[in-house]
Tab-separated table of C-alpha atoms in Angstrom:
chain	number	residue	atom	x	y	z
A	186	MET	CA	46.490	9.384	28.877
A	187	ALA	CA	47.466	12.295	26.854
A	188	ARG	CA	47.090	11.234	23.457
A	189	SER	CA	44.128	9.816	24.084
A	190	GLY	CA	42.819	13.443	25.407
A	191	ALA	CA	44.074	15.259	22.502
A	192	ARG	CA	42.875	12.126	19.768
A	193	ALA	CA	39.267	13.283	21.429
A	194	VAL	CA	39.883	16.672	21.621
A	195	GLY	CA	40.611	16.347	17.637
A	196	THR	CA	37.429	14.116	16.886
A	197	THR	CA	35.493	16.493	18.539
A	198	ILE	CA	36.327	19.538	16.855
A	199	THR	CA	36.316	17.513	13.245
A	200	ALA	CA	32.699	16.439	14.207
A	201	LEU	CA	31.622	19.911	14.871
A	202	ASP	CA	33.220	21.193	11.870
A	203	ARG	CA	31.683	18.496	9.899
A	204	GLN	CA	28.190	19.321	11.498
A	205	ALA	CA	28.744	23.005	10.783
A	206	ALA	CA	29.491	22.393	6.979
A	207	GLY	CA	26.339	20.437	6.737
A	208	VAL	CA	27.724	17.779	4.902
A	209	SER	CA	28.649	14.205	4.421
A	210	PRO	CA	32.673	13.621	5.000
A	211	ARG	CA	33.730	11.769	2.283
A	212	GLY	CA	30.923	12.880	-0.051
A	213	SER	CA	30.419	14.090	-3.678
A	214	ARG	CA	32.272	17.325	-2.857
A	215	ARG	CA	35.706	14.645	-3.550
A	216	TRP	CA	34.657	14.902	-7.278
A	217	SER	CA	34.007	18.517	-7.641
A	218	SER	CA	37.611	19.322	-5.498
A	219	ILE	CA	38.823	17.029	-8.200
A	220	ALA	CA	37.605	18.671	-11.020
A	221	LEU	CA	38.787	22.197	-9.829
A	222	VAL	CA	42.542	21.309	-9.202
A	223	ALA	CA	42.651	19.091	-12.050
A	224	PRO	CA	43.879	21.697	-14.460
A	225	ALA	CA	46.833	23.035	-12.316
A	226	VAL	CA	47.991	19.348	-11.505
A	227	LEU	CA	47.652	18.449	-15.065
A	228	ILE	CA	50.092	21.590	-15.928
A	229	ALA	CA	52.200	21.422	-12.968
A	230	LEU	CA	52.862	17.020	-13.693
A	231	PHE	CA	54.052	18.213	-17.302
A	232	VAL	CA	56.260	21.439	-16.487
A	233	VAL	CA	57.400	19.122	-13.211
A	234	GLY	CA	57.449	15.706	-14.548
A	235	GLY	CA	59.092	16.638	-18.259
A	236	GLY	CA	61.963	18.080	-16.036
A	237	ILE	CA	62.546	15.720	-13.660
A	238	GLY	CA	62.528	13.498	-16.840
A	239	PHE	CA	64.608	14.678	-18.986
A	240	SER	CA	67.745	15.191	-16.441
A	241	LEU	CA	66.971	11.493	-15.245
A	242	VAL	CA	67.516	10.349	-18.526
A	243	GLN	CA	70.492	13.044	-19.052
A	244	SER	CA	72.031	11.095	-15.674
A	245	LEU	CA	72.186	7.890	-16.731
A	246	GLY	CA	73.865	8.687	-20.017
A	247	LEU	CA	71.211	8.286	-22.735
A	248	LEU	CA	71.278	11.609	-23.355
A	249	PRO	CA	74.866	12.658	-23.903
A	250	LEU	CA	75.899	16.099	-24.969
A	251	VAL	CA	78.767	14.340	-26.389
A	252	GLY	CA	79.420	10.934	-27.469
A	253	GLU	CA	77.280	7.522	-27.814
A	254	ALA	CA	74.982	7.251	-25.196
A	255	SER	CA	74.517	4.120	-22.987
A	256	LEU	CA	72.876	3.331	-20.005
A	257	SER	CA	75.229	4.170	-16.874
A	258	LEU	CA	75.732	5.581	-13.269
A	259	ASP	CA	79.301	7.186	-14.738
A	260	ALA	CA	77.464	10.328	-14.112
A	261	TYR	CA	76.386	9.880	-9.722
A	262	VAL	CA	80.100	8.425	-9.002
A	263	ALA	CA	82.156	10.692	-10.573
A	264	ASN	CA	82.240	13.309	-8.012
A	265	GLY	CA	80.941	10.505	-4.863
A	266	ASP	CA	82.656	12.873	-2.839
A	267	ASP	CA	80.996	16.498	-3.026
A	268	LEU	CA	77.885	14.600	-3.723
A	269	ALA	CA	77.996	13.033	0.057
A	270	ARG	CA	79.224	16.152	1.443
A	271	GLY	CA	76.234	17.952	-0.295
A	272	ILE	CA	74.202	15.948	0.350
A	273	GLY	CA	74.881	15.996	4.890
A	274	LEU	CA	75.155	19.736	4.687
A	275	SER	CA	71.688	20.465	2.928
A	276	LEU	CA	70.471	18.442	5.153
A	277	ALA	CA	71.328	20.095	8.020
A	278	ILE	CA	70.910	23.662	6.285
A	279	ALA	CA	66.913	22.711	5.055
A	280	THR	CA	66.220	21.537	8.926
A	281	ALA	CA	67.550	23.661	10.853
A	282	SER	CA	65.609	26.122	9.256
A	283	THR	CA	62.209	24.535	9.068
A	284	VAL	CA	62.630	23.851	12.462
A	285	LEU	CA	63.383	27.174	13.456
A	286	SER	CA	60.752	28.236	10.827
A	287	CYS	CA	58.562	26.562	12.372
A	288	ILE	CA	58.844	27.310	16.360
A	289	ILE	CA	58.923	30.871	15.659
A	290	GLY	CA	56.364	31.188	13.205
A	291	LEU	CA	53.888	29.144	15.607
A	292	THR	CA	54.798	31.675	18.728
A	293	ALA	CA	54.144	34.370	15.766
A	294	ALA	CA	50.341	33.330	14.904
A	295	LEU	CA	49.502	32.908	18.546
A	296	VAL	CA	50.158	36.165	18.481
A	297	ILE	CA	48.058	37.698	15.944
A	298	THR	CA	45.476	35.338	16.723
A	299	GLN	CA	45.195	37.361	20.302
A	300	GLY	CA	44.205	39.884	17.980
A	301	ARG	CA	45.440	43.149	19.903
A	302	SER	CA	47.543	45.482	19.394
A	303	THR	CA	50.834	43.555	19.060
A	304	GLY	CA	49.287	41.132	17.167
A	305	ARG	CA	48.098	43.607	14.553
A	306	LEU	CA	51.851	44.766	14.238
A	307	VAL	CA	53.083	41.206	14.399
A	308	ALA	CA	50.792	40.696	11.323
A	309	GLY	CA	51.863	43.945	9.708
A	310	LEU	CA	55.927	42.887	9.793
A	311	SER	CA	55.363	39.474	8.677
A	312	ALA	CA	53.213	40.812	5.557
A	313	LEU	CA	55.510	43.210	5.230
A	314	THR	CA	58.094	40.270	4.990
A	315	ILE	CA	56.830	38.225	2.074
A	316	PRO	CA	57.448	40.126	-0.668
A	317	ILE	CA	60.835	41.044	-0.322
A	318	PRO	CA	62.876	38.585	-2.210
A	319	HIS	CA	65.195	36.221	-0.727
A	320	LEU	CA	68.420	37.540	-3.292
A	321	VAL	CA	67.275	41.038	-1.289
A	322	GLY	CA	67.285	39.863	1.916
A	323	ALA	CA	70.506	37.717	1.515
A	324	ALA	CA	72.151	40.751	0.146
A	325	SER	CA	70.592	42.402	3.140
A	326	VAL	CA	72.335	39.848	5.527
A	327	GLY	CA	74.706	40.403	4.448
A	328	LEU	CA	75.257	43.956	4.931
A	329	LEU	CA	74.416	43.370	8.149
A	330	LEU	CA	76.675	40.237	9.724
A	331	SER	CA	79.565	39.739	7.784
A	332	ASP	CA	82.645	40.851	9.512
A	333	ALA	CA	82.846	44.625	7.401
A	334	GLY	CA	79.172	45.314	8.229
A	335	ILE	CA	77.124	47.753	9.396
A	336	ILE	CA	76.344	46.365	12.496
A	337	PRO	CA	80.137	45.433	13.687
A	338	ARG	CA	81.114	49.221	12.477
A	339	LEU	CA	78.666	50.423	14.923
A	340	PHE	CA	80.215	49.109	17.252
A	341	GLY	CA	82.775	49.358	16.673
A	342	ILE	CA	83.942	45.699	16.793
A	343	PRO	CA	86.865	44.881	14.290
A	344	GLY	CA	86.441	42.475	11.754
A	345	THR	CA	88.834	39.602	13.558
A	346	GLU	CA	86.511	40.224	16.601
A	347	TRP	CA	83.859	39.658	14.877
A	348	PRO	CA	82.192	36.299	14.735
A	349	ALA	CA	82.368	34.414	11.202
A	350	ILE	CA	78.568	34.440	10.857
A	351	VAL	CA	78.995	35.082	6.638
A	352	GLY	CA	80.446	32.327	5.574
A	353	GLY	CA	81.344	30.390	8.307
A	354	THR	CA	81.710	27.024	9.214
A	355	TRP	CA	78.335	26.398	10.461
A	356	TRP	CA	76.491	28.294	7.681
A	357	ILE	CA	74.636	31.090	10.397
A	358	ALA	CA	74.114	33.241	8.594
A	359	VAL	CA	72.112	30.945	5.575
A	360	VAL	CA	70.121	29.860	8.173
A	361	LEU	CA	69.160	33.360	10.025
A	362	GLU	CA	68.322	34.352	6.618
A	363	TYR	CA	65.553	31.568	5.627
A	364	THR	CA	64.098	32.043	8.985
A	365	TRP	CA	63.623	35.576	9.298
A	366	LYS	CA	61.685	35.203	5.920
A	367	GLU	CA	60.078	31.960	5.858
A	368	SER	CA	58.863	32.075	9.319
A	369	ALA	CA	56.527	35.205	8.411
A	370	PHE	CA	55.135	32.736	6.099
A	371	VAL	CA	54.116	30.241	9.018
A	372	ALA	CA	52.985	32.902	10.633
A	373	LEU	CA	50.536	34.105	8.076
A	374	VAL	CA	49.090	30.658	7.171
A	375	VAL	CA	48.904	29.406	10.935
A	376	ALA	CA	47.540	32.665	12.300
A	377	GLY	CA	45.023	32.362	8.655
A	378	VAL	CA	43.706	29.032	9.896
A	379	LEU	CA	43.403	29.579	13.813
A	380	ALA	CA	41.177	33.357	13.291
A	381	SER	CA	38.869	31.272	11.671
A	382	ARG	CA	38.459	28.536	13.455
A	383	VAL	CA	40.330	29.019	17.618
A	384	ALA	CA	38.118	31.258	19.371
A	385	ARG	CA	34.806	29.379	19.369
A	386	TYR	CA	37.182	26.524	20.396
A	387	ASP	CA	38.677	28.404	23.025
A	388	GLU	CA	35.910	30.171	24.367
A	389	THR	CA	34.085	26.415	25.250
A	390	ALA	CA	37.397	24.689	26.355
A	391	ALA	CA	37.809	27.795	28.797
A	392	LEU	CA	33.777	27.585	30.099
A	393	LEU	CA	34.389	23.943	30.287
A	394	GLY	CA	37.507	24.907	32.901
A	395	ALA	CA	40.138	24.333	31.263
A	396	SER	CA	43.204	25.935	31.708
A	397	ARG	CA	45.641	28.074	29.104
A	398	ALA	CA	47.886	25.721	29.531
A	399	ARG	CA	45.481	22.677	28.507
A	400	ARG	CA	43.802	25.058	25.719
A	401	LEU	CA	47.271	25.610	24.103
A	402	ARG	CA	47.428	21.647	24.453
A	403	HIS	CA	44.236	20.445	23.205
A	404	VAL	CA	43.127	22.564	21.492
A	405	VAL	CA	45.259	25.259	19.497
A	406	ILE	CA	48.184	23.203	19.161
A	407	PRO	CA	45.902	20.084	17.320
A	408	LEU	CA	43.781	23.162	14.953
A	409	ALA	CA	47.584	24.089	13.633
A	410	ARG	CA	49.493	21.121	13.499
A	411	PRO	CA	48.198	20.020	9.882
A	412	ALA	CA	49.115	24.242	8.631
A	413	VAL	CA	52.672	23.373	10.547
A	414	ILE	CA	53.605	20.610	9.103
A	415	VAL	CA	52.413	21.538	5.598
A	416	SER	CA	54.345	24.805	6.152
A	417	ALA	CA	57.297	22.806	7.056
A	418	ILE	CA	57.103	20.561	3.337
A	419	ILE	CA	56.973	23.809	1.643
A	420	ILE	CA	59.872	25.217	3.506
A	421	PHE	CA	62.317	22.217	3.505
A	422	VAL	CA	62.134	21.232	-0.375
A	423	TYR	CA	62.234	24.698	-0.749
A	424	THR	CA	65.410	25.669	1.098
A	425	LEU	CA	66.484	22.147	-0.369
A	426	GLY	CA	66.196	23.223	-3.842
A	427	SER	CA	67.630	27.426	-3.544
A	428	TYR	CA	70.304	28.357	-4.670
A	429	GLU	CA	71.147	32.542	-4.274
A	430	VAL	CA	70.616	32.462	-0.196
A	431	ALA	CA	73.799	29.446	-0.312
A	432	TRP	CA	75.641	31.013	-2.795
A	433	LEU	CA	75.812	34.575	-1.360
A	434	LEU	CA	76.351	33.357	2.333
A	435	GLY	CA	77.889	30.633	2.618
A	436	ARG	CA	81.413	28.791	2.099
A	437	PRO	CA	82.636	28.081	-1.247
A	438	TYR	CA	83.182	24.217	0.106
A	439	PRO	CA	81.740	22.028	0.837
A	440	GLU	CA	79.106	23.750	-1.456
A	441	PRO	CA	74.804	22.479	-0.744
A	442	LEU	CA	73.243	20.524	-3.531
A	443	PRO	CA	71.913	23.563	-5.334
A	444	VAL	CA	75.467	25.242	-5.683
A	445	LEU	CA	76.822	21.928	-6.489
A	446	ALA	CA	74.116	21.272	-9.528
A	447	PHE	CA	74.584	24.853	-10.819
A	448	ARG	CA	78.601	25.184	-10.234
A	449	LEU	CA	78.857	21.173	-12.818
A	450	PHE	CA	75.769	22.424	-15.309
A	451	THR	CA	78.046	25.612	-15.750
A	452	SER	CA	81.081	24.231	-16.402
A	453	ILE	CA	83.274	24.631	-19.686
A	454	THR	CA	83.551	20.884	-19.687
A	455	LEU	CA	80.402	19.417	-21.951
A	456	THR	CA	81.023	15.995	-19.978
A	457	ALA	CA	79.900	17.595	-16.727
A	458	ARG	CA	76.289	18.462	-17.643
A	459	PRO	CA	74.626	14.923	-16.739
A	460	GLU	CA	76.564	15.222	-13.295
A	461	ALA	CA	74.822	18.022	-12.892
A	462	ALA	CA	71.543	16.381	-13.579
A	463	ALA	CA	72.636	13.328	-11.417
A	464	VAL	CA	72.435	16.047	-8.315
A	465	ALA	CA	69.419	17.782	-9.591
A	466	VAL	CA	67.937	13.872	-9.219
A	467	VAL	CA	69.171	13.124	-6.611
A	468	THR	CA	68.004	16.238	-4.350
A	469	THR	CA	64.475	15.730	-6.483
A	470	LEU	CA	64.058	12.103	-4.554
A	471	ILE	CA	65.488	13.991	-1.293
A	472	SER	CA	62.376	16.627	-1.537
A	473	LEU	CA	59.727	13.677	-3.107
A	474	ALA	CA	61.430	11.818	0.334
A	475	VAL	CA	60.322	14.355	2.631
A	476	VAL	CA	56.882	15.047	1.154
A	477	ALA	CA	55.648	11.084	1.350
A	478	LEU	CA	56.820	11.551	4.866
A	479	GLY	CA	54.916	14.835	5.614
A	480	MET	CA	51.962	13.847	4.172
A	481	ALA	CA	52.148	10.612	6.152
A	482	ALA	CA	52.024	12.541	8.783
A	483	LEU	CA	49.209	14.802	7.915
A	484	ARG	CA	47.303	11.982	7.592
A	485	ARG	CA	47.815	11.012	11.194
A	486	THR	CA	46.732	14.336	12.179
A	487	PRO	CA	42.560	13.851	13.068
A	488	LEU	CA	41.012	16.728	11.281
A	489	TRP	CA	42.877	14.979	8.399
A	490	LYS	CA	40.589	11.324	9.431
């Protein structure tokens, strides 16, 4: 019953949007949109596709730095245990960071769209967070939360009694840094979507007698869902392949996939280059699978149809 109600609200919102825009749902705008994005897509395919293709060929032994070229999967099994641990660790970090970022970012977006002074303050803080590089954020987290950092010294807590937030077993500092940065990204993206649409629908639903909880469930959340899904895809893929934060704030072992790939790539052993390429290819395949799942979820939203 609840799902049918949400679907009906979503369908109504979509119809109102199309009516307001005055266009057919799948008309000539499709081709003009394709023409506008085609140059960017072609450049991205050339750069990204070329890099992925080179890594794939090298990982299969067809482009060795030394020795004869031969098709094999040796690069994928040479570090099998480290690769398996890296996959599990990278998925855990990316999942935790994405979930926390989306929850905090969606909450901040709801506060921002209220239009009050608190919302403007949250919007300002979120905007200030975006230009700060992840490398600076990671260094700041390390200086604040390590056992010899500013916060334990400020409270007079000895390093032996301070929890292992930086370099600990649970990679807390890495997840905190990603959550801090990416939640601001989610907040601004979702607030931008809600600010242009939520007011009139929320007011209409209020005039029809819907309570605040029902408006949040059947109007605000459906409107924000596509932006949250897209933001989650971007955050997951980025954190899965990001190197500097995990290298600065994580443990030496086990290594996430990007740290493992970089260590193998910079090894003095030239035969380790195909192994680094194999790790990069595995990371890419996981990212593509996540993007496919995210797009499938996005197509199931009422606003996409």
